[in-house]
């Protein structure tokens, strides 16, 4: 069993809040991340897949293929966008990094499996100090 | 002459555009950075000051003092904010990283000089690949 | 289940040695890390907690709360200190990074659980090349 | 149980290909990594070992010993070399990072065990975006 | 005057040697970098340009334009290639990082000037420890 | 003119203080860096030299030679040592990073010139946020 991790990046705006709450209630739960005028991050995304290495090539999965899947389904949809307003796979979800990791997992899992590999982990660093991991 | 550089970070939303232009015109000049729904970055700010090292202490300027000046005047005003809508020193300016570096220079220069030092450089990394420097 | 990792840093002096051994014996076991005049590091600490994400907020645990717990109980006690002489949770222990990771685990575990989360891992990088992990 | 990770680096040339295939066939499977004139990387190698911490020293395994084992058996053989033509433990294998991680695992496992520790993981970053992990 | 730095990366094989010298002579001057079977690096390239910021846009030069120029003229020609055998702008030159920086400068200077900007610096990191800068 | 920068690291203990001052006076000027029980850092040292590139080799100065000079004269004397008590070139100086940079400059300048090159800059990062540069 081999694990491959691909790193990608995207820059996006977001805001953490519940619509039915007042600004004060949102601030109490989400702190400065609830700022009504948005803020943003250079998100770093690590996608780890796992599987067997075929003897014939010694190549588990072409990293370019993995990169293309992530780019087409995640980066192109989220980069230079507003996670709350414009990103299809975040629709109806609170734009926390936790929910973002779960949503990216749900997007990628069937696509990775179609390639004959398993999705192992979605990791997102929101800043250099804060990182979220989701293993399904 | 000694140069001291302090690194700080802030996360903010922004959009590059001219109000009097259409979305299409803005897109032609500013590309995806003109997205009307905002996007954001984890900006990394490097402030470099210079001056003589006093013999008595061997300490040019207490780095904690420098950190406090940057924090109070830049980070606290820009972190988790919208550069276009909420940051006083960016008012009326297009929110490019170039203008941001110049605006931060203008904010910090008199404050650094009040401490008996010279401001040498304001450097901002918008992403790990794009960096702007301004020397006045 | 979601994993959140918070990165913090502290700068400290330390020395690895057993009091009842001679300097030569200590050097044989601990190498240059046993230097009687101390040396030091910019330790990087990664604390990983895990738990369920509540549907209502999509926020497992406010990262600011986690940061405050680490700061108050670890960073404020160890930063700019001597791990052997001044840090309460290292009292009576040899100041190896292994023991440091275990001691930080023991400090944080009950505090994290009081927040309704589980401590998953304490990771410490002593230098960019040497890292210790402890999972309890 | 404690985990120690040592980071080392080596710079090497390689090419991914099967001798019995044409350049076109190799390109179809391995992409630009099959370039007949070679290319190269600054490989970053992370070796993680695990074991119990002895009470007497608080030191699981002297990191200098671990470093020496990696240096003598891996780095000295691969650094500034051609992975396909000159590196004994890659002989007869396609020079993918997957095979490289497995080969390094096979080299190090008995040597680590001779020290009374267990090899836990061999991780190799080929570039800052592509990383392979192998756990045996 | 504003300075913009764009970071790009490429992975290449190379060898430092003079054809008319024996392997021994080459080794004496170039050390292990003269290995006849090649070795390689993940080169990191930083291109710094400078110029005035136009008032109308606050944007010195669209970073995407700069990126495209570097990609088309440098990265696409050098990535996954052999610097000695395949890279047109290194033809007839010893493949040292010094010569590489000068050659990239010569390639980019007229192209940057055609955009109305000045080339300020070409910086190349061969490894995380070794960096070359050229200012023309 | 070409600039070469070599990065090296050393871990050391230090304390900033004037012997003739009380602990309170030292704390007022140097803050927590004056802690009588020492603290420490993983110092990162960047030495930049400059000179002409000889046509015959395209190699300004063998980086291994530069590395050896820094290692023998700085790293071996400061690594895992106490800057105040044990490092010859810091004797009688307050152990600020400013003084450290100047002292390293004074040590290296004649040695670099003996090699036919010029010392351009000594840069020291005390932590990832604080950096000192000295150009003589």
Short mmCIF file of C-alpha atoms in Angstrom, two decimals, chain B residues 16 18 21 29-31 94 96 98-99 101-102 128-136, chain E residues 1-8 46 48 53 55-64:
data_model
loop_
_atom_site.label_atom_id
_atom_site.label_comp_id
_atom_site.label_asym_id
_atom_site.label_seq_id
_atom_site.Cartn_x
_atom_site.Cartn_y
_atom_site.Cartn_z
CA UNK B 16 -9.30 44.78 -7.67
CA UNK B 18 -12.50 50.57 -10.71
CA UNK B 21 -15.73 50.44 -15.15
CA UNK B 29 -7.39 44.64 -16.69
CA UNK B 30 -7.48 42.81 -13.36
CA UNK B 31 -8.41 39.27 -14.43
CA UNK B 94 -7.65 50.31 -5.65
CA UNK B 96 -3.80 46.05 -5.40
CA UNK B 98 1.22 47.57 -4.89
CA UNK B 99 -1.13 50.15 -3.36
CA UNK B 101 2.52 48.22 0.22
CA UNK B 102 2.62 51.97 -0.45
CA UNK B 128 3.87 32.09 -1.93
CA UNK B 129 4.54 32.99 -5.58
CA UNK B 130 3.77 36.73 -5.71
CA UNK B 131 5.66 39.35 -3.70
CA UNK B 132 5.73 43.15 -3.81
CA UNK B 133 8.48 45.39 -2.37
CA UNK B 134 8.41 49.16 -1.82
CA UNK B 135 11.37 51.28 -0.67
CA UNK B 136 9.66 54.70 -0.62
CA UNK E 1 9.21 52.51 -7.90
CA UNK E 2 7.71 49.12 -7.08
CA UNK E 3 9.39 45.70 -7.21
CA UNK E 4 7.42 42.57 -8.08
CA UNK E 5 8.87 39.09 -7.62
CA UNK E 6 7.38 36.03 -9.25
CA UNK E 7 8.41 32.58 -8.01
CA UNK E 8 8.42 29.62 -10.42
CA UNK E 46 12.58 34.21 -8.56
CA UNK E 48 12.09 40.53 -9.87
CA UNK E 53 2.69 52.08 -10.55
CA UNK E 55 -2.41 55.80 -10.92
CA UNK E 56 -5.35 54.59 -12.98
CA UNK E 57 -5.08 50.93 -12.00
CA UNK E 58 -2.63 50.76 -9.08
CA UNK E 59 -1.32 47.69 -10.87
CA UNK E 60 2.30 47.82 -12.00
CA UNK E 61 2.14 44.79 -14.29
CA UNK E 62 -0.38 41.98 -14.30
CA UNK E 63 1.36 39.13 -12.49
CA UNK E 64 -0.34 36.68 -14.85
#
